[in-house]
Short mmCIF file of N, CA, C and O in Angstrom, two decimals:
data_model
loop_
_atom_site.label_atom_id
_atom_site.label_comp_id
_atom_site.label_asym_id
_atom_site.label_seq_id
_atom_site.Cartn_x
_atom_site.Cartn_y
_atom_site.Cartn_z
N MET A 233 98.76 80.20 86.44
CA MET A 233 99.15 81.59 86.56
C MET A 233 99.57 82.08 85.18
O MET A 233 100.32 81.42 84.48
N HIS A 234 99.08 83.26 84.82
CA HIS A 234 99.45 83.87 83.55
C HIS A 234 100.86 84.44 83.65
O HIS A 234 101.30 84.84 84.73
N GLN A 235 101.55 84.50 82.50
CA GLN A 235 102.88 85.11 82.47
C GLN A 235 102.91 86.14 81.35
O GLN A 235 102.51 85.85 80.22
N VAL A 236 103.37 87.34 81.68
CA VAL A 236 103.40 88.45 80.73
C VAL A 236 104.77 89.09 80.78
O VAL A 236 105.33 89.28 81.86
N GLU A 237 105.30 89.42 79.61
CA GLU A 237 106.55 90.17 79.55
C GLU A 237 106.25 91.56 78.97
O GLU A 237 105.57 91.68 77.94
N LEU A 238 106.73 92.57 79.66
CA LEU A 238 106.54 93.96 79.25
C LEU A 238 107.91 94.53 78.90
O LEU A 238 108.84 94.42 79.69
N ARG A 239 108.03 95.16 77.71
CA ARG A 239 109.32 95.70 77.26
C ARG A 239 109.13 97.07 76.62
O ARG A 239 108.09 97.35 76.06
N GLY A 240 110.19 97.88 76.71
CA GLY A 240 110.20 99.16 76.02
C GLY A 240 110.35 100.31 76.98
O GLY A 240 110.78 100.14 78.14
N SER A 241 109.98 101.50 76.52
CA SER A 241 109.98 102.67 77.40
C SER A 241 108.88 102.48 78.43
O SER A 241 107.99 101.64 78.29
N TYR A 242 108.91 103.29 79.46
CA TYR A 242 107.86 103.18 80.47
C TYR A 242 106.49 103.46 79.86
O TYR A 242 105.51 102.80 80.20
N GLU A 243 106.42 104.42 78.96
CA GLU A 243 105.14 104.70 78.30
C GLU A 243 104.67 103.49 77.49
O GLU A 243 103.49 103.12 77.54
N GLN A 244 105.60 102.84 76.77
CA GLN A 244 105.22 101.64 76.00
C GLN A 244 104.78 100.50 76.92
O GLN A 244 103.85 99.76 76.59
N ILE A 245 105.43 100.37 78.06
CA ILE A 245 105.03 99.34 79.02
C ILE A 245 103.60 99.60 79.50
O ILE A 245 102.79 98.69 79.60
N GLY A 246 103.29 100.86 79.78
CA GLY A 246 101.93 101.21 80.16
C GLY A 246 100.93 100.91 79.06
O GLY A 246 99.83 100.40 79.31
N GLN A 247 101.31 101.20 77.82
CA GLN A 247 100.42 100.92 76.69
C GLN A 247 100.16 99.43 76.55
O GLN A 247 99.04 99.01 76.24
N GLN A 248 101.20 98.62 76.78
CA GLN A 248 101.02 97.17 76.70
C GLN A 248 100.02 96.68 77.74
O GLN A 248 99.27 95.73 77.50
N GLN A 249 100.00 97.31 78.89
CA GLN A 249 99.03 96.94 79.93
C GLN A 249 97.65 97.48 79.63
O GLN A 249 96.64 96.89 80.01
N GLY A 250 97.59 98.63 78.97
CA GLY A 250 96.31 99.29 78.72
C GLY A 250 95.49 98.68 77.61
O GLY A 250 94.26 98.70 77.66
N ARG A 251 96.13 98.14 76.58
CA ARG A 251 95.38 97.58 75.44
C ARG A 251 94.37 96.51 75.85
O ARG A 251 93.21 96.55 75.42
N PRO A 252 94.77 95.53 76.68
CA PRO A 252 93.77 94.53 77.10
C PRO A 252 92.62 95.13 77.89
O PRO A 252 91.48 94.65 77.81
N LEU A 253 92.88 96.19 78.65
CA LEU A 253 91.81 96.83 79.42
C LEU A 253 90.79 97.46 78.49
O LEU A 253 89.59 97.42 78.75
N ARG A 254 91.26 98.06 77.39
CA ARG A 254 90.33 98.63 76.39
C ARG A 254 89.49 97.51 75.78
O ARG A 254 88.29 97.65 75.62
N GLN A 255 90.14 96.39 75.45
CA GLN A 255 89.41 95.27 74.86
C GLN A 255 88.35 94.72 75.81
O GLN A 255 87.29 94.27 75.38
N MET A 256 88.64 94.75 77.11
CA MET A 256 87.68 94.28 78.11
C MET A 256 86.53 95.26 78.31
O MET A 256 85.51 94.91 78.89
N GLY A 257 86.72 96.51 77.84
CA GLY A 257 85.70 97.52 78.06
C GLY A 257 85.65 98.01 79.50
O GLY A 257 84.61 98.46 79.99
N LEU A 258 86.79 97.95 80.19
CA LEU A 258 86.86 98.33 81.58
C LEU A 258 86.55 99.82 81.78
O LEU A 258 87.03 100.66 81.03
N THR A 259 85.72 100.12 82.76
CA THR A 259 85.40 101.51 83.10
C THR A 259 85.43 101.67 84.62
O THR A 259 85.29 100.70 85.36
N PHE A 260 85.65 102.90 85.04
CA PHE A 260 85.62 103.25 86.45
C PHE A 260 84.87 104.56 86.61
O PHE A 260 84.91 105.41 85.72
N PRO A 261 84.23 104.76 87.74
CA PRO A 261 83.60 106.06 87.99
C PRO A 261 84.69 107.12 88.22
O PRO A 261 85.82 106.78 88.55
N PRO A 262 84.35 108.39 88.04
CA PRO A 262 85.34 109.44 88.31
C PRO A 262 85.77 109.39 89.77
O PRO A 262 85.01 108.96 90.64
N PRO A 263 87.00 109.83 90.05
CA PRO A 263 87.48 109.78 91.43
C PRO A 263 86.75 110.78 92.33
O PRO A 263 86.30 111.83 91.87
N ASP A 264 86.66 110.43 93.58
CA ASP A 264 86.14 111.33 94.59
C ASP A 264 87.06 112.56 94.63
O ASP A 264 88.29 112.40 94.61
N PRO A 265 86.53 113.78 94.67
CA PRO A 265 87.38 114.99 94.67
C PRO A 265 88.44 115.00 95.77
O PRO A 265 89.57 115.43 95.54
N LYS A 266 88.10 114.53 96.96
CA LYS A 266 89.07 114.49 98.06
C LYS A 266 90.22 113.54 97.72
O LYS A 266 91.39 113.85 97.95
N MET A 267 89.90 112.37 97.18
CA MET A 267 90.92 111.41 96.81
C MET A 267 91.77 111.93 95.65
O MET A 267 92.98 111.71 95.61
N LEU A 268 91.13 112.63 94.71
CA LEU A 268 91.88 113.20 93.59
C LEU A 268 92.89 114.23 94.08
O LEU A 268 94.04 114.25 93.62
N ARG A 269 92.50 115.08 95.01
CA ARG A 269 93.44 116.06 95.57
C ARG A 269 94.63 115.36 96.22
O ARG A 269 95.79 115.74 96.03
N PHE A 270 94.35 114.31 96.99
CA PHE A 270 95.41 113.55 97.63
C PHE A 270 96.30 112.88 96.58
O PHE A 270 97.53 112.88 96.68
N ALA A 271 95.68 112.31 95.54
CA ALA A 271 96.43 111.65 94.47
C ALA A 271 97.37 112.63 93.76
O ALA A 271 98.49 112.28 93.42
N LYS A 272 96.92 113.86 93.57
CA LYS A 272 97.78 114.86 92.91
C LYS A 272 98.99 115.20 93.77
O LYS A 272 100.08 115.43 93.24
N LEU A 273 98.81 115.21 95.08
CA LEU A 273 99.96 115.41 95.97
C LEU A 273 100.92 114.22 95.87
O LEU A 273 102.15 114.40 95.82
N CYS A 274 100.37 113.02 95.82
CA CYS A 274 101.20 111.83 95.65
C CYS A 274 101.91 111.85 94.30
O CYS A 274 103.09 111.51 94.21
N GLU A 275 101.20 112.27 93.26
CA GLU A 275 101.78 112.34 91.92
C GLU A 275 103.01 113.24 91.89
O GLU A 275 104.02 112.93 91.26
N GLU A 276 102.93 114.34 92.60
CA GLU A 276 104.05 115.27 92.67
C GLU A 276 105.28 114.59 93.28
O GLU A 276 106.40 114.73 92.77
N ILE A 277 105.09 113.85 94.34
CA ILE A 277 106.19 113.15 95.01
C ILE A 277 106.72 112.03 94.11
O ILE A 277 107.94 111.85 93.97
N VAL A 278 105.82 111.26 93.50
CA VAL A 278 106.25 110.20 92.60
C VAL A 278 107.07 110.79 91.45
O VAL A 278 108.09 110.23 91.04
N GLY A 279 106.64 111.94 90.94
CA GLY A 279 107.37 112.59 89.85
C GLY A 279 108.79 112.95 90.22
O GLY A 279 109.69 112.93 89.37
N GLN A 280 109.02 113.25 91.48
CA GLN A 280 110.37 113.58 91.95
C GLN A 280 111.26 112.34 92.05
O GLN A 280 112.47 112.42 91.84
N HIS A 281 110.67 111.21 92.39
CA HIS A 281 111.46 110.01 92.68
C HIS A 281 111.34 108.91 91.62
O HIS A 281 112.25 108.09 91.51
N ALA A 282 110.26 108.86 90.89
CA ALA A 282 110.05 107.79 89.91
C ALA A 282 109.23 108.31 88.72
O ALA A 282 108.12 107.86 88.47
N PRO A 283 109.81 109.28 87.97
CA PRO A 283 109.05 109.86 86.86
C PRO A 283 108.64 108.84 85.80
O PRO A 283 107.61 109.00 85.15
N GLY A 284 109.40 107.77 85.66
CA GLY A 284 109.04 106.73 84.70
C GLY A 284 107.71 106.07 85.04
O GLY A 284 106.97 105.64 84.17
N PHE A 285 107.41 106.00 86.33
CA PHE A 285 106.15 105.42 86.76
C PHE A 285 104.97 106.26 86.26
O PHE A 285 103.94 105.72 85.84
N LEU A 286 105.14 107.58 86.27
CA LEU A 286 104.08 108.46 85.75
C LEU A 286 103.93 108.27 84.24
O LEU A 286 102.81 108.26 83.72
N ASP A 287 105.06 108.10 83.53
CA ASP A 287 104.99 107.82 82.09
C ASP A 287 104.24 106.52 81.84
O ASP A 287 103.44 106.42 80.90
N GLU A 288 104.48 105.54 82.69
CA GLU A 288 103.80 104.25 82.55
C GLU A 288 102.29 104.41 82.76
O GLU A 288 101.49 103.87 82.00
N MET A 289 101.91 105.18 83.77
CA MET A 289 100.47 105.40 84.01
C MET A 289 99.84 106.16 82.85
O MET A 289 98.71 105.87 82.46
N ARG A 290 100.56 107.14 82.28
CA ARG A 290 100.02 107.88 81.14
C ARG A 290 99.82 106.96 79.94
O ARG A 290 98.82 107.04 79.24
N GLY A 291 100.80 106.07 79.69
CA GLY A 291 100.66 105.11 78.61
C GLY A 291 99.50 104.16 78.83
O GLY A 291 98.75 103.84 77.90
N LEU A 292 99.33 103.73 80.07
CA LEU A 292 98.22 102.85 80.43
C LEU A 292 96.88 103.55 80.17
O LEU A 292 95.97 102.98 79.57
N ALA A 293 96.79 104.81 80.59
CA ALA A 293 95.55 105.56 80.40
C ALA A 293 95.26 105.75 78.91
O ALA A 293 94.13 105.54 78.45
N GLU A 294 96.28 106.12 78.16
CA GLU A 294 96.10 106.36 76.72
C GLU A 294 95.61 105.11 76.01
O GLU A 294 94.64 105.15 75.25
N ALA A 295 96.27 103.98 76.25
CA ALA A 295 95.92 102.75 75.55
C ALA A 295 94.61 102.14 76.03
O ALA A 295 93.91 101.49 75.26
N SER A 296 94.26 102.36 77.29
CA SER A 296 93.02 101.77 77.82
C SER A 296 91.79 102.61 77.51
O SER A 296 90.67 102.12 77.57
N GLY A 297 92.03 103.90 77.22
CA GLY A 297 90.90 104.80 77.00
C GLY A 297 90.30 105.31 78.30
O GLY A 297 89.28 105.99 78.30
N LEU A 298 90.93 105.00 79.42
CA LEU A 298 90.45 105.46 80.72
C LEU A 298 91.08 106.82 81.03
O LEU A 298 92.22 107.07 80.66
N PRO A 299 90.35 107.69 81.71
CA PRO A 299 90.92 109.00 82.07
C PRO A 299 92.14 108.86 82.97
O PRO A 299 92.12 108.10 83.95
N TYR A 300 93.19 109.60 82.66
CA TYR A 300 94.43 109.55 83.44
C TYR A 300 94.16 109.84 84.91
O TYR A 300 94.66 109.13 85.79
N GLU A 301 93.39 110.86 85.21
CA GLU A 301 93.16 111.22 86.62
C GLU A 301 92.45 110.11 87.37
O GLU A 301 92.71 109.90 88.56
N THR A 302 91.57 109.39 86.71
CA THR A 302 90.88 108.28 87.36
C THR A 302 91.86 107.17 87.69
O THR A 302 91.90 106.66 88.83
N LEU A 303 92.68 106.79 86.69
CA LEU A 303 93.68 105.74 86.93
C LEU A 303 94.70 106.17 87.97
O LEU A 303 95.05 105.41 88.87
N MET A 304 95.20 107.40 87.83
CA MET A 304 96.21 107.90 88.76
C MET A 304 95.69 107.86 90.19
O MET A 304 96.39 107.44 91.10
N THR A 305 94.46 108.28 90.39
CA THR A 305 93.89 108.27 91.73
C THR A 305 93.77 106.85 92.26
O THR A 305 94.13 106.55 93.40
N MET A 306 93.30 105.96 91.42
CA MET A 306 93.13 104.57 91.85
C MET A 306 94.47 103.93 92.18
O MET A 306 94.62 103.26 93.20
N ILE A 307 95.46 104.15 91.31
CA ILE A 307 96.76 103.50 91.48
C ILE A 307 97.54 104.08 92.66
O ILE A 307 98.14 103.35 93.44
N LEU A 308 97.53 105.40 92.79
CA LEU A 308 98.36 106.03 93.83
C LEU A 308 97.72 106.06 95.21
O LEU A 308 98.41 106.26 96.20
N THR A 309 96.42 105.87 95.30
CA THR A 309 95.78 105.98 96.61
C THR A 309 95.03 104.73 97.04
O THR A 309 94.65 104.64 98.21
N ILE A 310 94.79 103.80 96.15
CA ILE A 310 93.95 102.63 96.45
C ILE A 310 92.75 103.11 97.29
O ILE A 310 92.67 102.87 98.49
N PRO A 311 91.84 103.85 96.65
CA PRO A 311 90.77 104.54 97.39
C PRO A 311 89.63 103.65 97.86
O PRO A 311 88.51 103.77 97.41
N PHE A 312 89.92 102.78 98.77
CA PHE A 312 88.88 101.94 99.35
C PHE A 312 88.66 102.35 100.80
O PHE A 312 89.61 102.59 101.53
N GLU A 313 87.44 102.40 101.20
CA GLU A 313 87.12 102.64 102.61
C GLU A 313 87.36 101.34 103.36
O GLU A 313 87.07 100.25 102.85
N PRO A 314 87.88 101.40 104.58
CA PRO A 314 88.19 100.16 105.32
C PRO A 314 87.03 99.19 105.39
O PRO A 314 87.23 97.98 105.28
N GLN A 315 85.81 99.68 105.52
CA GLN A 315 84.66 98.77 105.63
C GLN A 315 84.35 98.08 104.31
O GLN A 315 83.64 97.09 104.28
N ASP A 316 84.90 98.59 103.18
CA ASP A 316 84.65 97.98 101.88
C ASP A 316 85.70 96.94 101.49
O ASP A 316 85.57 96.27 100.48
N VAL A 317 86.78 96.85 102.25
CA VAL A 317 87.87 95.95 101.91
C VAL A 317 87.58 94.58 102.50
O VAL A 317 87.37 94.45 103.71
N PRO A 318 87.54 93.54 101.63
CA PRO A 318 87.31 92.20 102.16
C PRO A 318 88.48 91.76 103.04
O PRO A 318 89.60 92.19 102.87
N VAL A 319 88.18 90.91 103.98
CA VAL A 319 89.22 90.38 104.86
C VAL A 319 89.54 88.98 104.38
O VAL A 319 88.64 88.20 104.12
N PRO A 320 90.79 88.58 104.21
CA PRO A 320 91.97 89.39 104.45
C PRO A 320 92.24 90.33 103.27
O PRO A 320 91.79 90.07 102.16
N SER A 321 92.97 91.37 103.52
CA SER A 321 93.38 92.28 102.46
C SER A 321 94.88 92.19 102.30
O SER A 321 95.55 91.45 103.00
N CYS A 322 95.43 92.95 101.34
CA CYS A 322 96.86 92.87 101.08
C CYS A 322 97.65 93.19 102.34
O CYS A 322 97.33 94.10 103.08
N THR A 323 98.68 92.41 102.55
CA THR A 323 99.58 92.63 103.66
C THR A 323 100.74 93.47 103.18
O THR A 323 101.37 93.14 102.17
N VAL A 324 101.02 94.57 103.86
CA VAL A 324 102.09 95.48 103.47
C VAL A 324 102.98 95.73 104.68
O VAL A 324 102.49 95.85 105.80
N LEU A 325 104.28 95.79 104.44
CA LEU A 325 105.20 96.15 105.52
C LEU A 325 106.28 97.06 104.97
O LEU A 325 106.59 97.04 103.78
N ALA A 326 106.83 97.90 105.83
CA ALA A 326 107.94 98.77 105.45
C ALA A 326 108.86 98.94 106.65
O ALA A 326 108.41 99.00 107.80
N VAL A 327 110.15 98.99 106.35
CA VAL A 327 111.16 99.23 107.37
C VAL A 327 111.94 100.47 106.92
O VAL A 327 112.48 100.50 105.82
N SER A 328 111.98 101.48 107.77
CA SER A 328 112.65 102.72 107.41
C SER A 328 114.16 102.54 107.35
O SER A 328 114.71 101.65 108.01
N PRO A 329 114.86 103.37 106.56
CA PRO A 329 116.30 103.22 106.38
C PRO A 329 117.10 103.21 107.69
O PRO A 329 118.08 102.46 107.82
N GLU A 330 116.69 104.01 108.65
CA GLU A 330 117.44 104.05 109.91
C GLU A 330 117.32 102.75 110.71
O GLU A 330 118.05 102.56 111.68
N ARG A 331 116.42 101.87 110.34
CA ARG A 331 116.23 100.61 111.05
C ARG A 331 116.87 99.42 110.34
O ARG A 331 116.79 98.30 110.82
N THR A 332 117.46 99.65 109.14
CA THR A 332 118.07 98.54 108.39
C THR A 332 119.58 98.58 108.51
O THR A 332 120.18 99.64 108.72
N LYS A 333 120.21 97.44 108.35
CA LYS A 333 121.66 97.32 108.49
C LYS A 333 122.40 98.17 107.45
O LYS A 333 123.41 98.78 107.76
N ASP A 334 121.89 98.19 106.21
CA ASP A 334 122.60 98.92 105.15
C ASP A 334 122.06 100.33 104.91
O ASP A 334 122.48 101.02 103.98
N GLY A 335 121.10 100.78 105.73
CA GLY A 335 120.58 102.14 105.59
C GLY A 335 119.64 102.33 104.42
O GLY A 335 119.34 103.46 104.02
N ARG A 336 119.14 101.24 103.85
CA ARG A 336 118.20 101.32 102.73
C ARG A 336 116.83 100.84 103.20
O ARG A 336 116.74 99.92 104.01
N PRO A 337 115.77 101.46 102.68
CA PRO A 337 114.43 101.03 103.10
C PRO A 337 114.10 99.64 102.56
O PRO A 337 114.63 99.22 101.53
N ILE A 338 113.23 98.96 103.24
CA ILE A 338 112.71 97.67 102.79
C ILE A 338 111.19 97.80 102.72
O ILE A 338 110.55 98.26 103.67
N VAL A 339 110.64 97.39 101.58
CA VAL A 339 109.19 97.42 101.40
C VAL A 339 108.77 96.05 100.90
O VAL A 339 109.41 95.48 100.01
N GLY A 340 107.73 95.51 101.48
CA GLY A 340 107.22 94.22 101.05
C GLY A 340 105.71 94.23 100.97
O GLY A 340 105.04 94.98 101.67
N ARG A 341 105.19 93.42 100.06
CA ARG A 341 103.74 93.34 99.90
C ARG A 341 103.36 91.93 99.49
O ARG A 341 103.99 91.33 98.64
N ASN A 342 102.31 91.44 100.08
CA ASN A 342 101.74 90.16 99.70
C ASN A 342 100.39 90.43 99.06
O ASN A 342 99.54 91.11 99.64
N TYR A 343 100.17 89.91 97.87
CA TYR A 343 98.91 90.13 97.16
C TYR A 343 97.87 89.10 97.59
O TYR A 343 97.63 88.13 96.90
N ASP A 344 97.27 89.31 98.73
CA ASP A 344 96.24 88.40 99.21
C ASP A 344 94.89 89.10 99.27
O ASP A 344 94.02 88.73 100.04
N TYR A 345 94.71 90.10 98.42
CA TYR A 345 93.51 90.93 98.45
C TYR A 345 92.32 90.23 97.80
O TYR A 345 91.32 89.98 98.44
N PHE A 346 92.42 89.88 96.53
CA PHE A 346 91.31 89.24 95.83
C PHE A 346 91.58 87.74 95.69
O PHE A 346 91.63 87.21 94.61
N TYR A 347 91.74 87.08 96.81
CA TYR A 347 92.09 85.67 96.76
C TYR A 347 91.02 84.83 96.07
O TYR A 347 91.31 83.79 95.51
N ASP A 348 89.77 85.27 96.06
CA ASP A 348 88.70 84.48 95.46
C ASP A 348 88.77 84.47 93.94
O ASP A 348 88.22 83.57 93.30
N ILE A 349 89.44 85.44 93.31
CA ILE A 349 89.55 85.45 91.86
C ILE A 349 91.00 85.26 91.40
O ILE A 349 91.27 85.25 90.21
N SER A 350 91.91 85.11 92.34
CA SER A 350 93.33 85.03 91.99
C SER A 350 93.65 83.92 91.01
O SER A 350 94.52 84.07 90.16
N GLU A 351 92.97 82.80 91.11
CA GLU A 351 93.28 81.69 90.22
C GLU A 351 93.06 82.07 88.75
O GLU A 351 93.82 81.67 87.88
N GLN A 352 92.05 82.89 88.47
CA GLN A 352 91.78 83.28 87.09
C GLN A 352 92.67 84.43 86.61
O GLN A 352 92.96 84.52 85.43
N VAL A 353 93.09 85.32 87.51
CA VAL A 353 93.77 86.53 87.07
C VAL A 353 95.20 86.68 87.59
O VAL A 353 95.89 87.62 87.20
N ALA A 354 95.66 85.79 88.43
CA ALA A 354 97.02 85.92 88.96
C ALA A 354 98.01 85.92 87.80
O ALA A 354 97.94 85.10 86.89
N THR A 355 98.93 86.87 87.82
CA THR A 355 99.86 87.07 86.72
C THR A 355 101.26 87.33 87.25
O THR A 355 101.44 88.06 88.21
N THR A 356 102.24 86.71 86.60
CA THR A 356 103.64 87.03 86.85
C THR A 356 104.09 87.94 85.71
O THR A 356 103.91 87.60 84.53
N TYR A 357 104.64 89.09 86.06
CA TYR A 357 105.12 90.05 85.08
C TYR A 357 106.64 90.09 85.08
O TYR A 357 107.25 90.27 86.13
N ARG A 358 107.22 89.94 83.90
CA ARG A 358 108.64 90.22 83.72
C ARG A 358 108.68 91.57 83.01
O ARG A 358 108.20 91.71 81.88
N THR A 359 109.20 92.57 83.68
CA THR A 359 109.18 93.93 83.18
C THR A 359 110.61 94.36 82.84
O THR A 359 111.49 94.30 83.70
N CYS A 360 110.81 94.77 81.59
CA CYS A 360 112.14 95.12 81.08
C CYS A 360 112.12 96.51 80.48
O CYS A 360 112.02 96.68 79.26
N PRO A 361 112.21 97.55 81.33
CA PRO A 361 112.23 98.91 80.79
C PRO A 361 113.58 99.22 80.13
O PRO A 361 114.62 98.78 80.61
N GLU A 362 113.53 99.96 79.02
CA GLU A 362 114.76 100.31 78.30
C GLU A 362 115.74 101.02 79.21
O GLU A 362 115.40 101.97 79.90
N GLY A 363 116.99 100.53 79.23
CA GLY A 363 118.04 101.18 79.98
C GLY A 363 117.92 101.09 81.49
O GLY A 363 118.63 101.80 82.20
N ARG A 364 117.04 100.24 81.98
CA ARG A 364 116.83 100.10 83.43
C ARG A 364 116.89 98.63 83.81
O ARG A 364 116.87 97.74 82.96
N TYR A 365 116.90 98.37 85.11
CA TYR A 365 116.91 96.99 85.57
C TYR A 365 115.57 96.32 85.28
O TYR A 365 114.51 96.93 85.42
N ALA A 366 115.63 95.06 84.91
CA ALA A 366 114.43 94.26 84.74
C ALA A 366 113.93 93.83 86.12
O ALA A 366 114.68 93.82 87.09
N SER A 367 112.64 93.51 86.20
CA SER A 367 112.09 93.03 87.46
C SER A 367 111.09 91.91 87.18
O SER A 367 110.59 91.77 86.07
N LEU A 368 110.85 91.15 88.20
CA LEU A 368 109.90 90.06 88.14
C LEU A 368 108.96 90.24 89.31
O LEU A 368 109.41 90.42 90.45
N GLY A 369 107.66 90.24 89.07
CA GLY A 369 106.70 90.44 90.15
C GLY A 369 105.36 89.82 89.82
O GLY A 369 105.05 89.57 88.67
N ASP A 370 104.58 89.59 90.85
CA ASP A 370 103.26 88.97 90.69
C ASP A 370 102.17 89.93 91.12
O ASP A 370 102.40 90.84 91.93
N CYS A 371 100.98 89.72 90.60
CA CYS A 371 99.81 90.45 91.08
C CYS A 371 98.57 89.62 90.80
O CYS A 371 98.59 88.70 90.00
N ASP A 372 97.49 89.98 91.47
CA ASP A 372 96.24 89.25 91.23
C ASP A 372 95.13 90.14 90.69
O ASP A 372 94.03 89.67 90.46
N ILE A 373 95.44 91.41 90.48
CA ILE A 373 94.56 92.29 89.70
C ILE A 373 95.48 93.20 88.91
O ILE A 373 96.61 93.46 89.30
N TRP A 374 95.05 93.72 87.77
CA TRP A 374 95.95 94.44 86.88
C TRP A 374 96.63 95.62 87.55
O TRP A 374 97.78 95.90 87.30
N VAL A 375 95.94 96.34 88.41
CA VAL A 375 96.55 97.51 89.04
C VAL A 375 97.69 97.12 89.98
O VAL A 375 98.58 97.91 90.22
N GLY A 376 97.70 95.90 90.45
CA GLY A 376 98.77 95.47 91.34
C GLY A 376 100.13 95.51 90.71
O GLY A 376 101.14 95.63 91.39
N ARG A 377 100.20 95.41 89.41
CA ARG A 377 101.47 95.47 88.69
C ARG A 377 102.16 96.81 88.94
O ARG A 377 103.37 96.93 88.90
N ASP A 378 101.39 97.85 89.20
CA ASP A 378 101.95 99.19 89.35
C ASP A 378 102.41 99.49 90.75
O ASP A 378 102.82 100.61 91.02
N ASP A 379 102.35 98.54 91.67
CA ASP A 379 102.77 98.82 93.04
C ASP A 379 104.28 98.84 93.16
O ASP A 379 104.99 98.10 92.60
#
């Protein structure tokens, strides 16, 4: 498993993730207009609750050379049609605040989506944003870091 440490402002953290993508020559097709509209609605909500995440996506787009709207749509909507998702796919669960003992939401995710390539790309990220709490998380594709 690869280990990566990301440090700095959220924009710098995004740039650190984007540079290797540019080196790989990664490209994506433009987003479907319907998904882009939905992603922009999601972006508005994310901006209210986690503006640093948007800074991180902008840094990622800038450093990777990929269009921001393409990345934003992919990251915020995971635009896959159910018939295109291999089985098993990522397992996600959420418990609303009114159902938890302390009144706080619980969100969990298991990265079991690309299990066939996980051995080559599975990564543990230690993320240390300036002035914020550090976190430790795993993913098996680069976009998973942004979940």
